[in-house]
Amino acid sequence: MKIAEIFHSLQGEGILAGVPSVFIRTSGCNLRCVWCDTPYTSWQPEGADIPVGEILEAASLTGARNAVVTGGEPMIAPDIGPLTHGLRSLGLHITIETAGTVFAPVACDLMSISPKLANSTPHTRDGGRFAAQHERLRLQPDTLRRLMRAHDYQLKFVIAAPEDADEAADLARALEADPARVVLMPEGVEPGTLRERAVWLAEICKQRGWRFSPRLHIDLWGNCRGV
Ligand code: SF4
């Protein structure tokens, strides 16, 4: 599998924020979000081909009881099935972080689905050459429903402006999502931006009865790799 990084940290986002976890970050993505915070897995995918057995050994050595399989888009990795079943055989709780555009048979305890809203489309990046493809792929309602039916899930929306929450609401309604499983997270990698957005986003979460997610790893360590 093409792996960008494996590291031991705290889950920074979503309903398991704060939980010590080993992160296995696959490289390669079918989308190109304009604000992607891991461009080394999407816009310029980097990494090494590592056999599943070596990945499992590295995960096991951390001693973590929780594994986060993230990306990039881990659901397009050819060995995602063997990897997740191997993690399960090690007794780890498995979170998969996905944009929800692809279904694959996996072992998973929390499917962390982050459907990409219109704010993600890269009209202004790289001459806009990925915008049409991204726009065509970013929302796959049938796949989202299938993932939500197959697994315990959270729907984690990345919010850059208050009106993004209306778009998230329309999608959550169409998917008949459990409001307790809807999570809004501010977009950004600068502490000042996150702080400013968190203030109004918290009010939106209160009004709608949704969960607010911090970006704990950014708060603690800044926007760097391996945390
Ligand atoms: S889906 Fe995730 S990894 Fe892919 S471009 Fe968007 S933010 Fe980056």
Coordinates of N, CA and C and ligand atoms in Angstrom, one line a residue:
M1 N 0.8 -1.2 0.0 CA 0.0 0.0 0.0 C 0.9 1.2 0.0
K2 N 0.4 2.3 -0.7 CA 1.2 3.5 -0.7 C 0.8 4.3 0.6
I3 N 1.8 4.4 1.4 CA 1.6 5.0 2.8 C 2.4 6.3 2.9
A4 N 1.7 7.4 3.2 CA 2.4 8.7 3.4 C 3.1 8.8 4.8
E5 N 2.4 8.2 5.8 CA 3.0 8.3 7.1 C 2.2 7.4 8.1
I6 N 2.9 7.0 9.1 CA 2.3 6.2 10.2 C 2.9 6.9 11.5
F7 N 2.0 7.3 12.4 CA 2.4 8.0 13.6 C 1.4 7.8 14.7
H8 N 1.9 8.0 15.9 CA 1.1 7.8 17.1 C 0.8 9.2 17.7
S9 N -0.5 9.5 17.8 CA -0.9 10.9 18.3 C -2.2 10.8 19.0
L10 N -2.9 11.9 19.1 CA -4.3 12.0 19.6 C -5.2 12.2 18.4
Q11 N -6.3 11.5 18.4 CA -7.3 11.9 17.4 C -7.7 13.4 17.6
G12 N -7.6 14.2 16.6 CA -7.8 15.6 16.7 C -9.3 16.1 16.4
E13 N -10.0 15.2 15.8 CA -11.3 15.7 15.2 C -12.4 14.6 15.5
G14 N -13.7 15.2 15.6 CA -14.8 14.3 15.6 C -15.1 13.8 17.0
I15 N -16.0 12.8 17.1 CA -16.5 12.3 18.3 C -15.5 11.6 19.2
L16 N -14.4 11.2 18.6 CA -13.3 10.5 19.4 C -12.1 11.5 19.6
A17 N -12.3 12.8 19.5 CA -11.2 13.7 19.7 C -10.6 13.5 21.1
G18 N -9.3 13.5 21.1 CA -8.6 13.3 22.3 C -8.1 11.8 22.6
V19 N -8.6 10.9 21.8 CA -8.3 9.5 22.0 C -6.9 9.1 21.4
P20 N -6.0 8.6 22.2 CA -4.7 8.2 21.7 C -4.9 7.2 20.5
S21 N -4.2 7.4 19.4 CA -4.5 6.5 18.3 C -3.2 6.4 17.4
V22 N -3.1 5.3 16.7 CA -2.1 5.2 15.7 C -2.7 5.6 14.4
F23 N -2.1 6.5 13.7 CA -2.6 7.0 12.4 C -1.9 6.3 11.2
I24 N -2.6 5.7 10.3 CA -2.1 5.1 9.1 C -2.6 5.9 8.0
R25 N -1.7 6.7 7.3 CA -2.2 7.7 6.3 C -1.8 7.1 4.9
T26 N -2.9 6.7 4.2 CA -2.6 6.2 2.8 C -2.4 7.5 1.9
S27 N -1.7 7.2 0.8 CA -1.5 8.3 -0.1 C -2.3 8.1 -1.4
G28 N -2.9 9.1 -2.0 CA -3.7 9.0 -3.2 C -5.1 9.4 -2.8
C29 N -5.7 10.2 -3.7 CA -7.1 10.6 -3.4 C -7.8 10.8 -4.8
N30 N -9.1 10.5 -4.8 CA -9.9 10.8 -6.1 C -10.4 12.2 -6.1
L31 N -10.3 13.0 -5.0 CA -10.7 14.4 -5.0 C -9.5 15.3 -4.9
R32 N -9.8 16.6 -5.1 CA -8.8 17.6 -4.9 C -9.4 18.8 -4.3
C33 N -9.6 18.7 -3.0 CA -10.2 19.8 -2.2 C -9.3 21.1 -2.3
V34 N -9.9 22.2 -2.5 CA -9.1 23.4 -2.6 C -8.3 23.7 -1.3
W35 N -8.9 23.3 -0.2 CA -8.2 23.6 1.1 C -7.6 22.3 1.7
C36 N -7.3 21.3 0.9 CA -6.8 20.0 1.4 C -5.6 20.3 2.4
D37 N -5.7 19.8 3.6 CA -4.6 20.0 4.5 C -3.5 18.9 4.5
T38 N -3.7 17.9 3.6 CA -2.7 16.9 3.3 C -2.4 16.8 1.8
P39 N -2.0 17.9 1.2 CA -1.7 17.8 -0.2 C -0.7 16.8 -0.7
Y40 N 0.1 16.4 0.3 CA 1.1 15.3 0.0 C 0.4 13.9 -0.2
T41 N -0.9 13.9 0.0 CA -1.6 12.6 -0.3 C -2.7 12.8 -1.4
S42 N -2.8 14.0 -2.0 CA -3.8 14.3 -3.0 C -3.2 15.0 -4.2
W43 N -2.9 16.3 -4.0 CA -2.4 17.1 -5.1 C -1.0 16.6 -5.6
Q44 N -0.2 16.3 -4.6 CA 1.2 15.7 -5.0 C 1.4 14.5 -4.1
P45 N 0.8 13.4 -4.4 CA 0.8 12.2 -3.5 C 2.3 11.7 -3.4
E46 N 2.7 11.6 -2.1 CA 4.0 11.1 -1.8 C 3.8 9.8 -0.9
G47 N 4.9 9.1 -0.8 CA 4.8 7.9 0.1 C 5.6 6.8 -0.4
A48 N 5.6 5.7 0.4 CA 6.3 4.5 0.0 C 5.4 3.3 0.0
D49 N 5.6 2.4 -0.9 CA 4.8 1.1 -0.9 C 5.3 0.2 0.3
I50 N 4.4 0.0 1.2 CA 4.7 -0.8 2.4 C 3.8 -2.0 2.4
P51 N 4.3 -3.2 2.6 CA 3.4 -4.4 2.7 C 2.5 -4.3 4.0
V52 N 1.3 -4.8 3.8 CA 0.3 -4.8 4.9 C 0.9 -5.3 6.2
G53 N 1.7 -6.4 6.2 CA 2.3 -7.0 7.4 C 3.2 -6.0 8.1
E54 N 3.9 -5.2 7.3 CA 4.8 -4.2 8.0 C 4.0 -3.0 8.6
I55 N 2.9 -2.7 7.9 CA 2.1 -1.6 8.5 C 1.5 -2.1 9.8
L56 N 1.0 -3.3 9.9 CA 0.4 -3.8 11.1 C 1.5 -3.9 12.2
E57 N 2.7 -4.3 11.8 CA 3.7 -4.4 12.8 C 4.0 -3.0 13.4
A58 N 4.1 -2.0 12.5 CA 4.4 -0.6 13.0 C 3.2 -0.1 13.9
A59 N 2.0 -0.4 13.5 CA 0.9 0.0 14.3 C 0.9 -0.7 15.7
S60 N 1.2 -1.9 15.7 CA 1.2 -2.7 16.9 C 2.3 -2.2 17.9
L61 N 3.5 -1.8 17.3 CA 4.6 -1.3 18.2 C 4.2 0.0 18.9
T62 N 3.3 0.8 18.4 CA 2.9 2.0 19.1 C 2.2 1.7 20.4
G63 N 1.6 0.6 20.5 CA 0.9 0.2 21.8 C -0.5 0.9 21.8
A64 N -0.9 1.6 20.7 CA -2.2 2.3 20.7 C -3.4 1.2 20.7
R65 N -4.5 1.5 21.3 CA -5.6 0.6 21.2 C -6.6 1.1 20.1
N66 N -6.4 2.2 19.5 CA -7.2 2.8 18.5 C -6.4 3.0 17.2
A67 N -6.9 2.7 16.1 CA -6.3 3.0 14.8 C -7.2 3.9 14.0
V68 N -6.5 4.8 13.4 CA -7.2 5.7 12.4 C -6.6 5.5 11.1
V69 N -7.4 5.0 10.1 CA -7.0 4.8 8.8 C -7.5 6.0 8.0
T70 N -6.5 6.8 7.5 CA -6.9 8.1 6.9 C -6.2 8.3 5.6
G71 N -6.3 9.5 5.0 CA -5.6 9.7 3.7 C -5.3 11.1 3.5
G72 N -5.3 11.5 2.3 CA -5.8 10.8 1.1 C -7.2 10.2 1.3
E73 N -7.5 9.3 0.4 CA -8.8 8.5 0.4 C -8.5 7.1 0.6
P74 N -8.6 6.6 1.9 CA -8.2 5.2 2.2 C -9.0 4.2 1.5
M75 N -10.3 4.5 1.2 CA -11.2 3.6 0.6 C -10.8 3.2 -0.9
I76 N -9.9 3.9 -1.5 CA -9.5 3.6 -2.8 C -8.2 2.8 -2.8
A77 N -7.6 2.6 -1.6 CA -6.4 1.8 -1.5 C -6.7 0.3 -1.8
P78 N -5.9 -0.3 -2.7 CA -6.3 -1.7 -3.1 C -6.3 -2.7 -1.9
D79 N -5.4 -2.5 -0.9 CA -5.4 -3.4 0.3 C -6.1 -2.9 1.5
I80 N -7.1 -2.0 1.3 CA -7.8 -1.5 2.5 C -8.5 -2.6 3.2
G81 N -9.0 -3.6 2.5 CA -9.7 -4.8 3.2 C -8.7 -5.5 4.1
P82 N -7.7 -6.1 3.5 CA -6.7 -6.8 4.4 C -6.1 -6.0 5.5
L83 N -5.9 -4.7 5.2 CA -5.3 -3.8 6.3 C -6.3 -3.7 7.5
T84 N -7.5 -3.4 7.2 CA -8.5 -3.2 8.3 C -8.8 -4.5 9.0
H85 N -8.9 -5.6 8.3 CA -9.1 -6.9 8.9 C -7.9 -7.3 9.8
G86 N -6.7 -6.9 9.3 CA -5.5 -7.2 10.1 C -5.5 -6.3 11.4
L87 N -5.9 -5.1 11.3 CA -6.0 -4.2 12.5 C -7.0 -4.8 13.5
R88 N -8.1 -5.3 12.9 CA -9.1 -5.9 13.8 C -8.6 -7.2 14.5
S89 N -7.8 -8.0 13.8 CA -7.2 -9.2 14.5 C -6.2 -8.8 15.6
L90 N -5.7 -7.6 15.5 CA -4.8 -7.1 16.6 C -5.7 -6.5 17.8
G91 N -7.0 -6.5 17.6 CA -7.8 -6.0 18.7 C -8.0 -4.5 18.7
L92 N -7.6 -3.8 17.7 CA -7.7 -2.3 17.7 C -9.1 -1.8 17.3
H93 N -9.5 -0.8 17.9 CA -10.7 0.0 17.4 C -10.3 0.7 16.2
I94 N -11.1 0.6 15.1 CA -10.8 1.1 13.8 C -11.7 2.3 13.4
T95 N -11.1 3.4 13.2 CA -11.8 4.5 12.5 C -11.3 4.6 11.1
I96 N -12.2 4.7 10.1 CA -11.8 5.1 8.8 C -12.3 6.4 8.4
E97 N -11.3 7.3 8.0 CA -11.7 8.7 7.6 C -11.8 8.7 6.1
T98 N -13.0 9.0 5.6 CA -13.2 9.0 4.1 C -14.1 10.1 3.7
A99 N -14.0 10.5 2.4 CA -15.0 11.5 1.9 C -16.3 10.8 1.5
G100 N -16.4 9.5 1.5 CA -17.6 8.8 1.3 C -18.0 8.7 -0.2
T101 N -17.1 8.7 -1.0 CA -17.4 8.6 -2.5 C -17.2 7.2 -3.0
V102 N -16.6 6.3 -2.2 CA -16.3 4.9 -2.6 C -16.7 4.0 -1.5
F103 N -17.3 2.8 -1.9 CA -17.6 1.8 -1.0 C -16.6 0.6 -1.2
A104 N -16.1 0.1 -0.1 CA -15.3 -1.1 -0.1 C -15.6 -1.9 1.1
P105 N -15.5 -3.3 1.0 CA -15.7 -4.1 2.2 C -14.5 -4.0 3.2
V106 N -14.8 -3.5 4.4 CA -13.7 -3.2 5.3 C -14.2 -3.6 6.7
A107 N -13.2 -3.8 7.6 CA -13.5 -3.9 9.0 C -13.4 -2.5 9.6
C108 N -14.5 -2.1 10.3 CA -14.5 -0.7 10.7 C -15.5 -0.5 11.9
D109 N -15.0 0.2 12.9 CA -15.9 0.5 14.1 C -16.5 1.9 14.0
L110 N -15.9 2.8 13.4 CA -16.4 4.1 13.2 C -16.1 4.6 11.8
M111 N -17.1 4.7 10.9 CA -16.9 5.2 9.6 C -17.0 6.8 9.7
S112 N -15.9 7.5 9.7 CA -15.9 8.9 9.8 C -16.0 9.5 8.4
I113 N -17.2 9.9 8.0 CA -17.5 10.3 6.6 C -17.5 11.8 6.6
S114 N -16.7 12.4 5.7 CA -16.7 13.8 5.5 C -17.1 14.2 4.1
P115 N -18.4 14.3 3.9 CA -18.9 14.6 2.5 C -18.4 16.0 2.2
K116 N -17.9 16.2 1.0 CA -17.3 17.5 0.6 C -18.4 18.4 0.1
L117 N -18.5 19.6 0.7 CA -19.4 20.6 0.3 C -18.8 21.4 -0.8
A118 N -19.7 22.4 -1.3 CA -19.2 23.2 -2.5 C -18.0 24.0 -2.2
N119 N -17.8 24.3 -0.9 CA -16.6 25.1 -0.5 C -15.3 24.4 -0.8
S120 N -15.3 23.1 -1.1 CA -14.1 22.3 -1.4 C -13.6 22.4 -2.8
T121 N -14.5 22.8 -3.7 CA -14.2 22.7 -5.2 C -13.0 23.6 -5.6
P122 N -12.0 23.1 -6.2 CA -10.8 23.9 -6.5 C -10.8 24.7 -7.7
H123 N -11.8 25.7 -7.8 CA -11.9 26.6 -8.9 C -10.6 27.4 -9.0
T124 N -10.0 27.7 -7.9 CA -8.9 28.7 -7.9 C -7.5 28.1 -7.8
R125 N -7.5 26.7 -7.7 CA -6.2 26.1 -7.5 C -5.7 25.4 -8.8
D126 N -4.5 25.5 -9.1 CA -3.9 24.8 -10.2 C -4.7 25.1 -11.5
G127 N -5.0 26.3 -11.7 CA -5.8 26.8 -12.8 C -7.2 26.2 -13.0
G128 N -7.6 25.6 -11.9 CA -9.0 25.0 -11.9 C -9.1 23.7 -12.7
R129 N -8.0 23.1 -13.0 CA -8.1 22.0 -13.9 C -8.7 20.7 -13.3
F130 N -8.8 20.7 -12.0 CA -9.5 19.5 -11.3 C -10.9 19.8 -10.9
A131 N -11.4 21.1 -11.1 CA -12.6 21.5 -10.6 C -13.8 20.7 -11.1
A132 N -13.9 20.4 -12.4 CA -15.0 19.7 -13.0 C -15.0 18.2 -12.4
Q133 N -13.9 17.6 -12.4 CA -13.8 16.2 -11.9 C -14.2 16.2 -10.4
H134 N -13.7 17.1 -9.6 CA -14.0 17.2 -8.2 C -15.5 17.4 -8.0
E135 N -16.1 18.3 -8.8 CA -17.5 18.6 -8.7 C -18.4 17.4 -9.0
R136 N -17.9 16.6 -10.0 CA -18.7 15.5 -10.4 C -18.7 14.4 -9.4
L137 N -17.5 14.3 -8.6 CA -17.3 13.1 -7.7 C -17.7 13.4 -6.3
R138 N -17.7 14.6 -5.9 CA -17.6 14.9 -4.4 C -18.8 14.4 -3.6
L139 N -19.9 14.3 -4.2 CA -21.1 13.8 -3.5 C -21.7 12.6 -4.2
Q140 N -21.7 11.5 -3.5 CA -22.3 10.3 -4.0 C -23.3 9.8 -3.0
P141 N -24.6 10.3 -3.1 CA -25.5 10.0 -2.0 C -25.8 8.5 -1.8
D142 N -25.8 7.7 -2.9 CA -26.0 6.2 -2.7 C -24.9 5.6 -1.9
T143 N -23.7 6.0 -2.2 CA -22.5 5.5 -1.5 C -22.5 5.9 -0.1
L144 N -22.9 7.2 0.2 CA -23.0 7.7 1.5 C -24.0 6.8 2.3
R145 N -25.2 6.6 1.8 CA -26.2 5.8 2.5 C -25.7 4.4 2.7
R146 N -25.0 3.8 1.8 CA -24.5 2.5 1.9 C -23.5 2.4 3.1
L147 N -22.6 3.4 3.1 CA -21.6 3.4 4.2 C -22.3 3.6 5.6
M148 N -23.3 4.5 5.6 CA -24.0 4.7 6.9 C -24.8 3.5 7.3
R149 N -25.3 2.8 6.4 CA -26.0 1.5 6.8 C -25.1 0.5 7.3
A150 N -23.9 0.4 6.7 CA -23.0 -0.7 7.0 C -22.2 -0.5 8.2
H151 N -22.1 0.7 8.7 CA -21.2 1.0 9.9 C -21.8 2.0 10.8
D152 N -21.3 1.9 12.1 CA -21.4 3.1 12.9 C -20.7 4.2 12.3
Y153 N -21.3 5.4 12.3 CA -20.7 6.5 11.5 C -20.8 7.9 12.2
Q154 N -20.0 8.8 11.7 CA -20.2 10.2 12.0 C -20.2 10.9 10.6
L155 N -21.0 12.0 10.5 CA -20.9 12.8 9.3 C -20.2 14.1 9.7
K156 N -19.0 14.3 9.2 CA -18.2 15.4 9.7 C -18.1 16.4 8.5
F157 N -18.7 17.6 8.7 CA -18.6 18.6 7.6 C -17.6 19.7 7.9
V158 N -16.9 20.0 6.9 CA -15.9 21.1 7.0 C -16.5 22.4 6.6
I159 N -16.5 23.3 7.6 CA -17.3 24.6 7.4 C -16.4 25.8 7.3
A160 N -16.5 26.5 6.2 CA -15.7 27.7 6.0 C -16.5 29.0 6.2
A161 N -17.8 28.9 6.0 CA -18.7 30.1 6.1 C -20.0 29.7 6.7
P162 N -20.7 30.6 7.3 CA -22.0 30.1 8.0 C -23.0 29.5 7.0
E163 N -23.0 29.9 5.7 CA -24.0 29.4 4.8 C -23.6 27.9 4.5
D164 N -22.4 27.5 4.7 CA -22.1 26.1 4.5 C -22.9 25.1 5.3
A165 N -23.3 25.6 6.5 CA -24.1 24.8 7.4 C -25.5 24.5 6.8
D166 N -26.0 25.4 6.0 CA -27.3 25.2 5.4 C -27.2 24.0 4.4
E167 N -26.1 24.0 3.6 CA -25.8 22.9 2.7 C -25.6 21.6 3.4
A168 N -24.9 21.7 4.5 CA -24.8 20.4 5.4 C -26.1 19.9 5.9
A169 N -27.0 20.9 6.2 CA -28.3 20.5 6.7 C -29.1 19.8 5.7
D170 N -29.1 20.4 4.4 CA -29.8 19.8 3.3 C -29.4 18.3 3.1
L171 N -28.1 18.1 3.1 CA -27.5 16.8 2.9 C -27.9 15.8 4.0
A172 N -27.7 16.3 5.3 CA -28.0 15.5 6.4 C -29.5 15.1 6.4
R173 N -30.3 16.0 6.0 CA -31.8 15.7 5.9 C -32.0 14.6 4.8
A174 N -31.4 14.8 3.7 CA -31.6 13.9 2.6 C -31.1 12.5 2.9
L175 N -30.1 12.4 3.8 CA -29.5 11.1 4.1 C -30.2 10.6 5.4
E176 N -31.1 11.3 6.0 CA -31.8 10.9 7.2 C -30.8 10.6 8.3
A177 N -29.8 11.5 8.4 CA -28.7 11.2 9.4 C -29.2 11.5 10.8
D178 N -28.7 10.7 11.7 CA -28.9 10.9 13.1 C -28.2 12.2 13.6
P179 N -29.0 13.2 14.1 CA -28.4 14.5 14.4 C -27.2 14.3 15.4
A180 N -27.3 13.3 16.2 CA -26.2 13.1 17.2 C -24.9 12.7 16.5
R181 N -25.0 12.3 15.3 CA -23.9 11.8 14.5 C -23.4 12.9 13.5
V182 N -24.0 14.1 13.5 CA -23.6 15.2 12.6 C -22.6 16.1 13.4
V183 N -21.5 16.3 12.8 CA -20.4 17.0 13.4 C -19.9 18.2 12.5
L184 N -19.8 19.4 13.0 CA -19.3 20.5 12.2 C -17.9 20.9 12.7
M185 N -17.1 21.1 11.8 CA -15.7 21.4 12.1 C -15.2 22.6 11.3
P186 N -14.6 23.6 11.9 CA -14.1 24.8 11.2 C -13.0 24.4 10.2
E187 N -13.1 25.0 9.0 CA -12.0 24.8 8.0 C -10.9 25.7 8.4
G188 N -9.7 25.2 8.2 CA -8.5 26.1 8.4 C -7.4 25.4 9.1
V189 N -6.2 25.9 8.9 CA -5.0 25.4 9.6 C -4.2 26.4 10.4
E190 N -4.8 27.6 10.4 CA -4.2 28.7 11.2 C -5.0 28.9 12.5
P191 N -4.3 28.9 13.6 CA -5.1 29.0 14.9 C -6.0 30.2 14.9
G192 N -5.6 31.4 14.4 CA -6.5 32.5 14.4 C -7.8 32.3 13.6
T193 N -7.6 31.7 12.4 CA -8.8 31.4 11.6 C -9.7 30.4 12.3
L194 N -9.1 29.4 12.8 CA -10.0 28.4 13.5 C -10.7 29.0 14.7
R195 N -10.0 29.8 15.4 CA -10.7 30.5 16.6 C -11.8 31.4 16.1
E196 N -11.6 32.2 15.1 CA -12.6 33.1 14.6 C -13.9 32.3 14.1
R197 N -13.6 31.2 13.4 CA -14.7 30.4 12.9 C -15.4 29.6 14.0
A198 N -14.6 29.2 15.0 CA -15.2 28.4 16.0 C -16.3 29.1 16.8
V199 N -16.1 30.5 16.9 CA -17.1 31.3 17.7 C -18.5 31.2 17.0
W200 N -18.6 31.4 15.7 CA -19.9 31.4 15.1 C -20.4 30.0 14.8
L201 N -19.4 29.1 14.6 CA -19.8 27.7 14.4 C -20.4 27.0 15.6
A202 N -19.9 27.4 16.8 CA -20.4 26.9 18.0 C -21.9 27.3 18.2
E203 N -22.2 28.5 17.8 CA -23.6 29.0 17.9 C -24.5 28.2 16.9
I204 N -24.0 27.9 15.7 CA -24.8 27.1 14.7 C -25.0 25.7 15.3
C205 N -24.0 25.1 15.9 CA -24.1 23.8 16.5 C -25.2 23.8 17.6
K206 N -25.2 24.8 18.4 CA -26.2 24.9 19.5 C -27.6 25.0 18.9
Q207 N -27.7 25.8 17.9 CA -29.1 26.0 17.3 C -29.6 24.7 16.6
R208 N -28.7 24.0 16.0 CA -29.1 22.8 15.2 C -29.0 21.5 16.0
G209 N -28.4 21.5 17.2 CA -28.3 20.3 18.0 C -27.2 19.4 17.4
W210 N -26.2 19.9 16.8 CA -25.2 19.1 16.2 C -23.9 19.3 17.1
R211 N -23.0 18.4 16.8 CA -21.7 18.4 17.6 C -20.7 19.3 17.0
F212 N -20.0 20.0 17.8 CA -18.8 20.9 17.3 C -17.6 20.1 17.5
S213 N -16.8 20.1 16.4 CA -15.5 19.4 16.5 C -14.3 20.5 16.5
P214 N -13.4 20.3 17.4 CA -12.2 21.1 17.4 C -11.2 20.5 16.3
R215 N -10.1 21.2 16.1 CA -9.0 20.5 15.4 C -7.8 20.5 16.4
L216 N -8.0 19.5 17.3 CA -7.1 19.5 18.5 C -5.6 19.4 18.2
H217 N -5.3 18.7 17.1 CA -3.9 18.5 16.8 C -3.3 19.8 16.3
I218 N -4.1 20.6 15.6 CA -3.6 22.0 15.2 C -3.4 22.8 16.5
D219 N -4.4 22.8 17.4 CA -4.3 23.6 18.6 C -3.0 23.2 19.3
L220 N -2.7 21.9 19.4 CA -1.6 21.5 20.2 C -0.2 21.6 19.5
W221 N -0.2 21.3 18.2 CA 1.1 21.1 17.6 C 1.2 22.0 16.3
G222 N 0.2 22.6 15.9 CA 0.2 23.4 14.6 C 0.0 22.5 13.4
N223 N 0.1 23.2 12.3 CA -0.1 22.4 11.0 C 1.1 21.8 10.5
C224 N 1.4 20.6 11.1 CA 2.6 19.9 10.7 C 2.3 18.4 10.5
R225 N 3.2 17.7 9.8 CA 3.0 16.3 9.6 C 3.3 15.5 10.8
G226 N 2.7 14.3 10.9 CA 3.1 13.4 12.0 C 2.5 13.7 13.3
V227 N 1.4 14.5 13.3 CA 0.7 14.8 14.6 C -0.8 14.6 14.5
Ligands
SF4_1 S1 -10.8 14.3 0.2 FE1 -9.4 14.6 1.9 S2 -7.3 14.0 1.1 FE2 -8.7 14.2 -0.6 S3 -8.3 16.3 -1.4 FE3 -10.1 16.4 0.0 S4 -9.2 16.9 2.0 FE4 -7.5 16.2 0.7

